Amino acid sequence: MRLIVFGVFSVFLSGCGGTLECNSSAAKETIVNMVSSNMLSSKVVAETWGKEFFSHISDVMVSNVKTLDHNENADSYACSATYSLIYNGRKFEHNINYDLSYIEDKKETEVSIQNFVNLSNKLWFFKAEPTEIESDLGKPTHL
């Protein structure tokens, strides 16, 4: 049997009585934990970078949070934000989209990151080659 990954990674987050909002500290903390735990458990990361890679990371955060859509009937949110970290003194940033949906029978919020594979790939290139390119806004962006 083959497993196909579509770039969506989700976890459930206990809450009380409804979906968490995009900018809630619990949602942002969950996203940081999801990315970190996925990278730590990745066979590619372990074989290519080694565990010492993580000792060079600091200031991991989710910022610039936007609510793209709120569906009151489905009790769900579509959100975007910037996932960032510092690796060996260099700042890495990646825009992510995520959804927050209330699972009624479990009374939990499901957190799903939509472009998770792109985040992992971009981080791999960032770590591999410290090059700067010009972004559309004219500011240097690290890959």
Short mmCIF file of N, CA, C and O in Angstrom, two decimals:
data_model
loop_
_atom_site.label_atom_id
_atom_site.label_comp_id
_atom_site.label_asym_id
_atom_site.label_seq_id
_atom_site.Cartn_x
_atom_site.Cartn_y
_atom_site.Cartn_z
N MET A 1 0.84 -1.18 0.00
CA MET A 1 0.00 0.00 0.00
C MET A 1 0.89 1.24 0.00
O MET A 1 1.87 1.31 0.70
N ARG A 2 0.55 2.23 -0.80
CA ARG A 2 1.29 3.47 -0.90
C ARG A 2 0.60 4.58 -0.13
O ARG A 2 -0.60 4.71 -0.18
N LEU A 3 1.41 5.39 0.54
CA LEU A 3 0.89 6.55 1.25
C LEU A 3 1.22 7.79 0.43
O LEU A 3 2.35 8.01 0.06
N ILE A 4 0.21 8.58 0.12
CA ILE A 4 0.41 9.80 -0.64
C ILE A 4 0.22 10.98 0.29
O ILE A 4 -0.79 11.09 0.97
N VAL A 5 1.21 11.87 0.32
CA VAL A 5 1.15 13.04 1.18
C VAL A 5 0.77 14.25 0.33
O VAL A 5 1.40 14.52 -0.68
N PHE A 6 -0.24 14.96 0.74
CA PHE A 6 -0.73 16.11 -0.01
C PHE A 6 -0.28 17.43 0.60
O PHE A 6 -0.71 18.48 0.17
N GLY A 7 0.58 17.40 1.58
CA GLY A 7 1.05 18.64 2.16
C GLY A 7 0.14 19.21 3.24
O GLY A 7 0.22 20.38 3.55
N VAL A 8 -0.71 18.37 3.79
CA VAL A 8 -1.58 18.82 4.88
C VAL A 8 -1.21 18.01 6.12
O VAL A 8 -1.09 16.80 6.07
N PHE A 9 -0.99 18.71 7.20
CA PHE A 9 -0.62 18.07 8.45
C PHE A 9 -1.58 18.58 9.50
O PHE A 9 -1.77 19.79 9.62
N SER A 10 -2.27 17.70 10.24
CA SER A 10 -3.23 18.18 11.22
C SER A 10 -3.06 17.50 12.57
O SER A 10 -2.58 16.39 12.66
N VAL A 11 -3.49 18.22 13.60
CA VAL A 11 -3.55 17.70 14.96
C VAL A 11 -4.83 18.25 15.60
O VAL A 11 -5.43 19.18 15.09
N PHE A 12 -5.20 17.64 16.70
CA PHE A 12 -6.37 18.10 17.44
C PHE A 12 -5.90 18.83 18.70
O PHE A 12 -4.94 18.44 19.33
N LEU A 13 -6.61 19.89 19.03
CA LEU A 13 -6.27 20.72 20.17
C LEU A 13 -7.51 20.86 21.04
O LEU A 13 -8.54 21.33 20.58
N SER A 14 -7.40 20.44 22.28
CA SER A 14 -8.54 20.54 23.18
C SER A 14 -8.89 21.99 23.46
O SER A 14 -8.01 22.81 23.68
N GLY A 15 -10.15 22.26 23.44
CA GLY A 15 -10.63 23.60 23.73
C GLY A 15 -11.93 23.51 24.48
O GLY A 15 -12.44 22.44 24.72
N CYS A 16 -12.46 24.63 24.84
CA CYS A 16 -13.72 24.56 25.56
C CYS A 16 -14.79 25.32 24.80
O CYS A 16 -14.76 26.53 24.72
N GLY A 17 -15.68 24.57 24.15
CA GLY A 17 -16.88 25.15 23.59
C GLY A 17 -16.79 25.88 22.27
O GLY A 17 -17.59 26.74 22.01
N GLY A 18 -15.85 25.57 21.40
CA GLY A 18 -15.83 26.19 20.09
C GLY A 18 -14.43 26.26 19.51
O GLY A 18 -13.45 25.95 20.18
N THR A 19 -14.38 26.67 18.27
CA THR A 19 -13.12 26.75 17.56
C THR A 19 -12.26 27.90 18.07
O THR A 19 -12.77 28.98 18.32
N LEU A 20 -10.98 27.64 18.20
CA LEU A 20 -10.05 28.70 18.55
C LEU A 20 -9.94 29.67 17.39
O LEU A 20 -10.14 29.29 16.24
N GLU A 21 -9.59 30.90 17.66
CA GLU A 21 -9.41 31.90 16.60
C GLU A 21 -7.98 31.84 16.06
O GLU A 21 -7.08 31.31 16.72
N CYS A 22 -7.78 32.38 14.87
CA CYS A 22 -6.48 32.33 14.18
C CYS A 22 -5.33 32.83 15.03
O CYS A 22 -4.24 32.24 15.02
N ASN A 23 -5.53 33.91 15.77
CA ASN A 23 -4.44 34.54 16.53
C ASN A 23 -4.35 34.05 17.97
O ASN A 23 -3.61 34.61 18.76
N SER A 24 -5.07 33.01 18.31
CA SER A 24 -4.98 32.52 19.69
C SER A 24 -3.60 31.94 19.95
O SER A 24 -2.96 31.36 19.08
N SER A 25 -3.12 32.13 21.17
CA SER A 25 -1.79 31.63 21.52
C SER A 25 -1.74 30.10 21.42
O SER A 25 -0.72 29.54 21.03
N ALA A 26 -2.84 29.43 21.73
CA ALA A 26 -2.87 27.96 21.64
C ALA A 26 -2.72 27.49 20.19
O ALA A 26 -2.00 26.53 19.92
N ALA A 27 -3.37 28.17 19.24
CA ALA A 27 -3.25 27.80 17.83
C ALA A 27 -1.83 28.04 17.33
O ALA A 27 -1.24 27.19 16.65
N LYS A 28 -1.24 29.18 17.67
CA LYS A 28 0.13 29.50 17.23
C LYS A 28 1.14 28.53 17.84
O LYS A 28 2.05 28.05 17.16
N GLU A 29 0.98 28.22 19.12
CA GLU A 29 1.88 27.27 19.79
C GLU A 29 1.76 25.88 19.17
O GLU A 29 2.75 25.18 18.99
N THR A 30 0.54 25.50 18.81
CA THR A 30 0.33 24.19 18.19
C THR A 30 1.03 24.11 16.83
O THR A 30 1.65 23.10 16.50
N ILE A 31 0.98 25.19 16.05
CA ILE A 31 1.65 25.20 14.76
C ILE A 31 3.16 25.05 14.93
O ILE A 31 3.81 24.25 14.25
N VAL A 32 3.75 25.78 15.87
CA VAL A 32 5.18 25.66 16.14
C VAL A 32 5.51 24.23 16.54
O VAL A 32 6.47 23.62 16.04
N ASN A 33 4.71 23.63 17.42
CA ASN A 33 4.96 22.25 17.86
C ASN A 33 4.79 21.25 16.73
O ASN A 33 5.53 20.27 16.66
N MET A 34 3.80 21.47 15.86
CA MET A 34 3.57 20.56 14.73
C MET A 34 4.79 20.54 13.81
O MET A 34 5.27 19.47 13.42
N VAL A 35 5.29 21.71 13.45
CA VAL A 35 6.43 21.80 12.55
C VAL A 35 7.66 21.18 13.21
O VAL A 35 8.37 20.38 12.60
N SER A 36 7.91 21.54 14.46
CA SER A 36 9.08 21.03 15.17
C SER A 36 9.05 19.52 15.32
O SER A 36 10.04 18.84 15.04
N SER A 37 7.92 18.97 15.75
CA SER A 37 7.85 17.52 15.95
C SER A 37 7.94 16.77 14.63
O SER A 37 8.54 15.70 14.56
N ASN A 38 7.38 17.34 13.56
CA ASN A 38 7.48 16.70 12.27
C ASN A 38 8.93 16.69 11.79
O ASN A 38 9.40 15.69 11.25
N MET A 39 9.65 17.78 11.98
CA MET A 39 11.05 17.82 11.56
C MET A 39 11.89 16.89 12.41
O MET A 39 12.77 16.20 11.90
N LEU A 40 11.64 16.83 13.71
CA LEU A 40 12.40 15.95 14.60
C LEU A 40 12.22 14.48 14.24
O LEU A 40 13.14 13.68 14.36
N SER A 41 11.01 14.12 13.82
CA SER A 41 10.73 12.72 13.51
C SER A 41 11.04 12.36 12.06
O SER A 41 10.92 11.20 11.68
N SER A 42 11.43 13.33 11.27
CA SER A 42 11.69 13.09 9.86
C SER A 42 12.97 12.29 9.66
O SER A 42 14.04 12.66 10.15
N LYS A 43 12.86 11.22 8.93
CA LYS A 43 14.02 10.39 8.62
C LYS A 43 15.02 11.18 7.77
O LYS A 43 16.23 11.09 7.96
N VAL A 44 14.51 12.00 6.85
CA VAL A 44 15.38 12.80 5.99
C VAL A 44 16.20 13.78 6.83
O VAL A 44 17.40 13.92 6.65
N VAL A 45 15.55 14.45 7.79
CA VAL A 45 16.26 15.40 8.65
C VAL A 45 17.32 14.67 9.47
O VAL A 45 18.47 15.11 9.56
N ALA A 46 16.96 13.55 10.06
CA ALA A 46 17.89 12.80 10.90
C ALA A 46 19.10 12.32 10.09
O ALA A 46 20.24 12.41 10.55
N GLU A 47 18.87 11.82 8.87
CA GLU A 47 19.96 11.30 8.06
C GLU A 47 20.79 12.41 7.40
O GLU A 47 21.98 12.25 7.21
N THR A 48 20.14 13.51 7.03
CA THR A 48 20.84 14.55 6.28
C THR A 48 21.47 15.60 7.18
O THR A 48 22.61 15.98 6.99
N TRP A 49 20.71 16.10 8.14
CA TRP A 49 21.19 17.19 8.97
C TRP A 49 21.72 16.73 10.31
O TRP A 49 22.55 17.38 10.90
N GLY A 50 21.18 15.65 10.83
CA GLY A 50 21.55 15.20 12.16
C GLY A 50 20.82 16.00 13.23
O GLY A 50 20.28 17.07 12.98
N LYS A 51 20.79 15.46 14.41
CA LYS A 51 20.07 16.09 15.52
C LYS A 51 20.72 17.41 15.95
O LYS A 51 20.06 18.27 16.52
N GLU A 52 22.02 17.61 15.66
CA GLU A 52 22.67 18.86 16.06
C GLU A 52 22.09 20.08 15.34
O GLU A 52 22.23 21.20 15.79
N PHE A 53 21.41 19.85 14.21
CA PHE A 53 20.75 20.93 13.49
C PHE A 53 19.84 21.72 14.41
O PHE A 53 19.83 22.95 14.41
N PHE A 54 19.10 21.03 15.27
CA PHE A 54 18.11 21.67 16.13
C PHE A 54 18.74 22.48 17.25
O PHE A 54 18.12 23.38 17.79
N SER A 55 19.99 22.20 17.59
CA SER A 55 20.66 22.99 18.63
C SER A 55 21.04 24.37 18.12
O SER A 55 21.37 25.26 18.91
N HIS A 56 20.97 24.60 16.82
CA HIS A 56 21.31 25.89 16.23
C HIS A 56 20.07 26.74 15.93
O HIS A 56 20.18 27.81 15.34
N ILE A 57 18.89 26.27 16.31
CA ILE A 57 17.63 26.98 16.05
C ILE A 57 17.18 27.73 17.30
O ILE A 57 17.24 27.20 18.41
N SER A 58 16.72 28.96 17.10
CA SER A 58 16.16 29.74 18.21
C SER A 58 15.03 30.62 17.68
O SER A 58 14.81 30.72 16.48
N ASP A 59 14.34 31.26 18.58
CA ASP A 59 13.29 32.25 18.27
C ASP A 59 12.25 31.74 17.26
O ASP A 59 11.90 32.43 16.31
N VAL A 60 11.76 30.54 17.47
CA VAL A 60 10.72 29.97 16.59
C VAL A 60 9.40 30.62 16.96
O VAL A 60 9.03 30.68 18.14
N MET A 61 8.68 31.13 15.95
CA MET A 61 7.42 31.80 16.25
C MET A 61 6.48 31.83 15.04
O MET A 61 6.91 31.62 13.91
N VAL A 62 5.23 32.10 15.33
CA VAL A 62 4.20 32.35 14.32
C VAL A 62 3.74 33.78 14.54
O VAL A 62 3.37 34.16 15.64
N SER A 63 3.81 34.59 13.47
CA SER A 63 3.45 36.01 13.59
C SER A 63 2.70 36.46 12.33
O SER A 63 2.48 35.67 11.42
N ASN A 64 2.35 37.73 12.29
CA ASN A 64 1.63 38.31 11.15
C ASN A 64 0.37 37.51 10.81
O ASN A 64 0.08 37.23 9.65
N VAL A 65 -0.38 37.14 11.82
CA VAL A 65 -1.56 36.29 11.67
C VAL A 65 -2.71 37.07 11.04
O VAL A 65 -2.99 38.20 11.43
N LYS A 66 -3.35 36.45 10.06
CA LYS A 66 -4.52 37.04 9.40
C LYS A 66 -5.66 36.02 9.37
O LYS A 66 -5.42 34.85 9.11
N THR A 67 -6.86 36.49 9.61
CA THR A 67 -8.03 35.65 9.42
C THR A 67 -8.50 35.88 8.00
O THR A 67 -8.91 36.99 7.64
N LEU A 68 -8.41 34.85 7.17
CA LEU A 68 -8.82 34.96 5.77
C LEU A 68 -10.31 34.75 5.60
O LEU A 68 -10.94 35.36 4.74
N ASP A 69 -10.87 33.87 6.44
CA ASP A 69 -12.29 33.58 6.35
C ASP A 69 -12.76 33.01 7.68
O ASP A 69 -12.02 32.28 8.35
N HIS A 70 -13.99 33.33 8.06
CA HIS A 70 -14.61 32.74 9.25
C HIS A 70 -16.00 32.29 8.85
O HIS A 70 -16.85 33.11 8.49
N ASN A 71 -16.23 31.00 8.89
CA ASN A 71 -17.53 30.43 8.56
C ASN A 71 -18.24 30.14 9.88
O ASN A 71 -17.91 29.16 10.56
N GLU A 72 -19.18 30.99 10.23
CA GLU A 72 -19.88 30.82 11.51
C GLU A 72 -20.72 29.55 11.55
O GLU A 72 -20.82 28.90 12.59
N ASN A 73 -21.34 29.18 10.43
CA ASN A 73 -22.17 27.97 10.40
C ASN A 73 -21.34 26.71 10.62
O ASN A 73 -21.77 25.80 11.33
N ALA A 74 -20.16 26.63 10.01
CA ALA A 74 -19.31 25.45 10.17
C ALA A 74 -18.36 25.59 11.36
O ALA A 74 -17.67 24.64 11.71
N ASP A 75 -18.36 26.75 12.00
CA ASP A 75 -17.46 27.05 13.11
C ASP A 75 -16.01 26.73 12.73
O ASP A 75 -15.33 25.94 13.37
N SER A 76 -15.56 27.39 11.63
CA SER A 76 -14.20 27.16 11.16
C SER A 76 -13.56 28.48 10.71
O SER A 76 -14.26 29.45 10.41
N TYR A 77 -12.25 28.48 10.70
CA TYR A 77 -11.47 29.63 10.28
C TYR A 77 -10.45 29.20 9.24
O TYR A 77 -9.87 28.12 9.35
N ALA A 78 -10.19 30.05 8.27
CA ALA A 78 -9.06 29.92 7.35
C ALA A 78 -8.10 31.04 7.71
O ALA A 78 -8.51 32.20 7.83
N CYS A 79 -6.82 30.71 7.92
CA CYS A 79 -5.87 31.66 8.44
C CYS A 79 -4.57 31.65 7.64
O CYS A 79 -4.27 30.67 6.96
N SER A 80 -3.83 32.74 7.74
CA SER A 80 -2.47 32.76 7.19
C SER A 80 -1.58 33.43 8.23
O SER A 80 -2.04 34.21 9.06
N ALA A 81 -0.29 33.11 8.17
CA ALA A 81 0.68 33.66 9.12
C ALA A 81 2.08 33.45 8.57
O ALA A 81 2.27 32.80 7.55
N THR A 82 3.04 33.99 9.29
CA THR A 82 4.45 33.79 8.97
C THR A 82 5.06 32.91 10.04
O THR A 82 4.99 33.23 11.23
N TYR A 83 5.64 31.77 9.61
CA TYR A 83 6.39 30.89 10.50
C TYR A 83 7.85 31.32 10.38
O TYR A 83 8.37 31.44 9.27
N SER A 84 8.51 31.59 11.50
CA SER A 84 9.90 32.04 11.42
C SER A 84 10.75 31.41 12.51
O SER A 84 10.25 30.96 13.54
N LEU A 85 12.05 31.40 12.24
CA LEU A 85 13.03 30.92 13.20
C LEU A 85 14.38 31.54 12.86
O LEU A 85 14.57 32.09 11.78
N ILE A 86 15.31 31.44 13.79
CA ILE A 86 16.69 31.86 13.57
C ILE A 86 17.53 30.59 13.54
O ILE A 86 17.44 29.76 14.45
N TYR A 87 18.32 30.42 12.48
CA TYR A 87 19.23 29.28 12.37
C TYR A 87 20.64 29.83 12.16
O TYR A 87 20.90 30.52 11.17
N ASN A 88 21.52 29.56 13.09
CA ASN A 88 22.90 30.05 13.02
C ASN A 88 22.97 31.55 12.72
O ASN A 88 23.75 32.00 11.90
N GLY A 89 22.10 32.32 13.36
CA GLY A 89 22.11 33.76 13.18
C GLY A 89 21.38 34.28 11.95
O GLY A 89 21.28 35.48 11.75
N ARG A 90 20.86 33.38 11.12
CA ARG A 90 20.13 33.78 9.91
C ARG A 90 18.65 33.57 10.13
O ARG A 90 18.23 32.54 10.65
N LYS A 91 17.84 34.52 9.69
CA LYS A 91 16.40 34.44 9.88
C LYS A 91 15.75 33.71 8.70
O LYS A 91 16.00 34.03 7.55
N PHE A 92 14.93 32.73 9.03
CA PHE A 92 14.16 31.97 8.06
C PHE A 92 12.70 32.34 8.26
O PHE A 92 12.21 32.35 9.38
N GLU A 93 11.98 32.66 7.16
CA GLU A 93 10.55 32.96 7.23
C GLU A 93 9.83 32.22 6.12
O GLU A 93 10.37 32.07 5.02
N HIS A 94 8.62 31.78 6.42
CA HIS A 94 7.79 31.11 5.42
C HIS A 94 6.33 31.42 5.71
O HIS A 94 5.88 31.28 6.84
N ASN A 95 5.60 31.86 4.70
CA ASN A 95 4.17 32.09 4.86
C ASN A 95 3.43 30.77 4.82
O ASN A 95 3.70 29.93 3.95
N ILE A 96 2.55 30.59 5.77
CA ILE A 96 1.77 29.36 5.85
C ILE A 96 0.28 29.69 5.85
O ILE A 96 -0.12 30.78 6.24
N ASN A 97 -0.51 28.74 5.41
CA ASN A 97 -1.96 28.80 5.52
C ASN A 97 -2.39 27.65 6.41
O ASN A 97 -1.85 26.54 6.29
N TYR A 98 -3.34 27.93 7.28
CA TYR A 98 -3.83 26.86 8.15
C TYR A 98 -5.32 27.06 8.41
O TYR A 98 -5.85 28.15 8.27
N ASP A 99 -5.96 25.95 8.73
CA ASP A 99 -7.39 25.95 9.02
C ASP A 99 -7.62 25.51 10.45
O ASP A 99 -6.90 24.65 10.98
N LEU A 100 -8.63 26.09 11.06
CA LEU A 100 -9.07 25.70 12.40
C LEU A 100 -10.53 25.30 12.29
O LEU A 100 -11.36 26.09 11.85
N SER A 101 -10.82 24.06 12.66
CA SER A 101 -12.19 23.54 12.57
C SER A 101 -12.57 22.88 13.88
O SER A 101 -11.76 22.18 14.48
N TYR A 102 -13.81 23.07 14.27
CA TYR A 102 -14.29 22.47 15.52
C TYR A 102 -14.84 21.08 15.25
O TYR A 102 -15.70 20.89 14.39
N ILE A 103 -14.33 20.10 15.98
CA ILE A 103 -14.80 18.72 15.89
C ILE A 103 -15.80 18.53 17.03
O ILE A 103 -15.43 18.44 18.20
N GLU A 104 -17.08 18.52 16.68
CA GLU A 104 -18.15 18.57 17.67
C GLU A 104 -18.15 17.42 18.66
O GLU A 104 -18.27 17.64 19.87
N ASP A 105 -18.02 16.19 18.18
CA ASP A 105 -18.12 15.06 19.10
C ASP A 105 -16.90 14.95 20.02
O ASP A 105 -17.00 14.41 21.12
N LYS A 106 -15.77 15.48 19.62
CA LYS A 106 -14.57 15.44 20.46
C LYS A 106 -14.38 16.72 21.27
O LYS A 106 -13.54 16.78 22.14
N LYS A 107 -15.15 17.76 20.91
CA LYS A 107 -15.03 19.06 21.56
C LYS A 107 -13.59 19.56 21.51
O LYS A 107 -13.02 20.02 22.49
N GLU A 108 -12.99 19.43 20.30
CA GLU A 108 -11.62 19.84 20.07
C GLU A 108 -11.53 20.65 18.78
O GLU A 108 -12.38 20.53 17.91
N THR A 109 -10.49 21.46 18.69
CA THR A 109 -10.20 22.19 17.47
C THR A 109 -9.15 21.43 16.67
O THR A 109 -8.12 21.07 17.21
N GLU A 110 -9.45 21.19 15.40
CA GLU A 110 -8.47 20.57 14.51
C GLU A 110 -7.65 21.69 13.87
O GLU A 110 -8.20 22.65 13.34
N VAL A 111 -6.33 21.57 13.92
CA VAL A 111 -5.42 22.53 13.29
C VAL A 111 -4.78 21.82 12.11
O VAL A 111 -4.15 20.78 12.27
N SER A 112 -4.94 22.38 10.90
CA SER A 112 -4.37 21.79 9.68
C SER A 112 -3.51 22.81 8.96
O SER A 112 -4.00 23.89 8.61
N ILE A 113 -2.24 22.48 8.74
CA ILE A 113 -1.35 23.34 7.97
C ILE A 113 -1.44 22.89 6.52
O ILE A 113 -1.20 21.73 6.21
N GLN A 114 -1.77 23.83 5.61
CA GLN A 114 -2.03 23.47 4.21
C GLN A 114 -0.78 23.28 3.37
O GLN A 114 -0.73 22.41 2.54
N ASN A 115 0.22 24.12 3.53
CA ASN A 115 1.40 24.05 2.68
C ASN A 115 2.61 23.55 3.46
O ASN A 115 3.70 24.10 3.40
N PHE A 116 2.42 22.48 4.18
CA PHE A 116 3.43 21.93 5.08
C PHE A 116 4.64 21.41 4.32
O PHE A 116 5.78 21.63 4.73
N VAL A 117 4.44 20.72 3.20
CA VAL A 117 5.55 20.18 2.43
C VAL A 117 6.43 21.31 1.90
O VAL A 117 7.66 21.23 1.94
N ASN A 118 5.81 22.39 1.42
CA ASN A 118 6.58 23.53 0.93
C ASN A 118 7.45 24.12 2.04
O ASN A 118 8.58 24.52 1.79
N LEU A 119 6.94 24.17 3.25
CA LEU A 119 7.70 24.68 4.39
C LEU A 119 8.92 23.81 4.64
O LEU A 119 10.03 24.31 4.78
N SER A 120 8.75 22.49 4.67
CA SER A 120 9.87 21.59 4.91
C SER A 120 10.91 21.69 3.81
O SER A 120 12.11 21.73 4.08
N ASN A 121 10.46 21.76 2.55
CA ASN A 121 11.40 21.87 1.43
C ASN A 121 12.17 23.18 1.48
O ASN A 121 13.37 23.21 1.25
N LYS A 122 11.47 24.27 1.76
CA LYS A 122 12.12 25.58 1.80
C LYS A 122 13.15 25.63 2.93
O LYS A 122 14.23 26.18 2.77
N LEU A 123 12.83 25.04 4.07
CA LEU A 123 13.76 25.01 5.19
C LEU A 123 15.00 24.20 4.83
O LEU A 123 16.12 24.55 5.18
N TRP A 124 14.81 23.12 4.09
CA TRP A 124 15.95 22.29 3.67
C TRP A 124 16.89 23.11 2.79
O TRP A 124 18.10 23.11 2.99
N PHE A 125 16.36 23.85 1.82
CA PHE A 125 17.20 24.69 0.96
C PHE A 125 17.85 25.82 1.75
O PHE A 125 19.00 26.18 1.50
N PHE A 126 17.14 26.38 2.70
CA PHE A 126 17.68 27.45 3.54
C PHE A 126 18.89 26.95 4.31
O PHE A 126 19.91 27.61 4.37
N LYS A 127 18.79 25.76 4.89
CA LYS A 127 19.89 25.20 5.66
C LYS A 127 21.05 24.82 4.75
O LYS A 127 22.21 25.02 5.07
N ALA A 128 20.74 24.31 3.56
CA ALA A 128 21.77 23.81 2.67
C ALA A 128 22.60 24.92 2.03
O ALA A 128 23.80 24.79 1.90
N GLU A 129 21.97 26.00 1.63
CA GLU A 129 22.68 27.06 0.92
C GLU A 129 22.32 28.44 1.46
O GLU A 129 21.23 28.92 1.23
N PRO A 130 23.24 29.12 2.13
CA PRO A 130 22.95 30.46 2.66
C PRO A 130 23.08 31.54 1.59
O PRO A 130 23.97 32.37 1.63
N THR A 131 22.18 31.54 0.62
CA THR A 131 22.22 32.51 -0.46
C THR A 131 21.09 33.51 -0.29
O THR A 131 20.04 33.16 0.21
N GLU A 132 21.29 34.71 -0.77
CA GLU A 132 20.23 35.71 -0.75
C GLU A 132 19.77 35.97 -2.17
O GLU A 132 20.56 35.97 -3.10
N ILE A 133 18.48 36.16 -2.34
CA ILE A 133 17.94 36.57 -3.63
C ILE A 133 17.06 37.79 -3.42
O ILE A 133 16.67 38.09 -2.29
N GLU A 134 16.76 38.49 -4.46
CA GLU A 134 15.88 39.64 -4.35
C GLU A 134 14.43 39.17 -4.48
O GLU A 134 14.09 38.46 -5.41
N SER A 135 13.61 39.56 -3.53
CA SER A 135 12.19 39.22 -3.61
C SER A 135 11.47 40.25 -4.46
O SER A 135 12.04 41.24 -4.90
N ASP A 136 10.19 40.03 -4.69
CA ASP A 136 9.38 40.97 -5.47
C ASP A 136 9.32 42.34 -4.80
O ASP A 136 9.09 43.34 -5.47
N LEU A 137 9.49 42.40 -3.50
CA LEU A 137 9.40 43.67 -2.79
C LEU A 137 10.75 44.38 -2.73
O LEU A 137 10.86 45.45 -2.16
N GLY A 138 11.80 43.78 -3.31
CA GLY A 138 13.09 44.40 -3.31
C GLY A 138 13.91 44.15 -2.04
O GLY A 138 14.99 44.68 -1.88
N LYS A 139 13.38 43.35 -1.11
CA LYS A 139 14.11 43.02 0.10
C LYS A 139 14.78 41.66 -0.08
O LYS A 139 14.21 40.78 -0.72
N PRO A 140 15.97 41.47 0.47
CA PRO A 140 16.60 40.14 0.35
C PRO A 140 15.77 39.10 1.08
O PRO A 140 15.24 39.35 2.14
N THR A 141 15.66 37.94 0.48
CA THR A 141 14.94 36.82 1.06
C THR A 141 15.86 35.61 1.02
O THR A 141 16.48 35.36 0.01
N HIS A 142 15.97 34.92 2.14
CA HIS A 142 16.81 33.73 2.18
C HIS A 142 16.03 32.53 1.70
O HIS A 142 14.86 32.38 2.01
N LEU A 143 16.69 31.68 0.96
CA LEU A 143 16.08 30.39 0.56
C LEU A 143 16.70 29.30 1.37
O LEU A 143 17.82 29.30 1.70
#
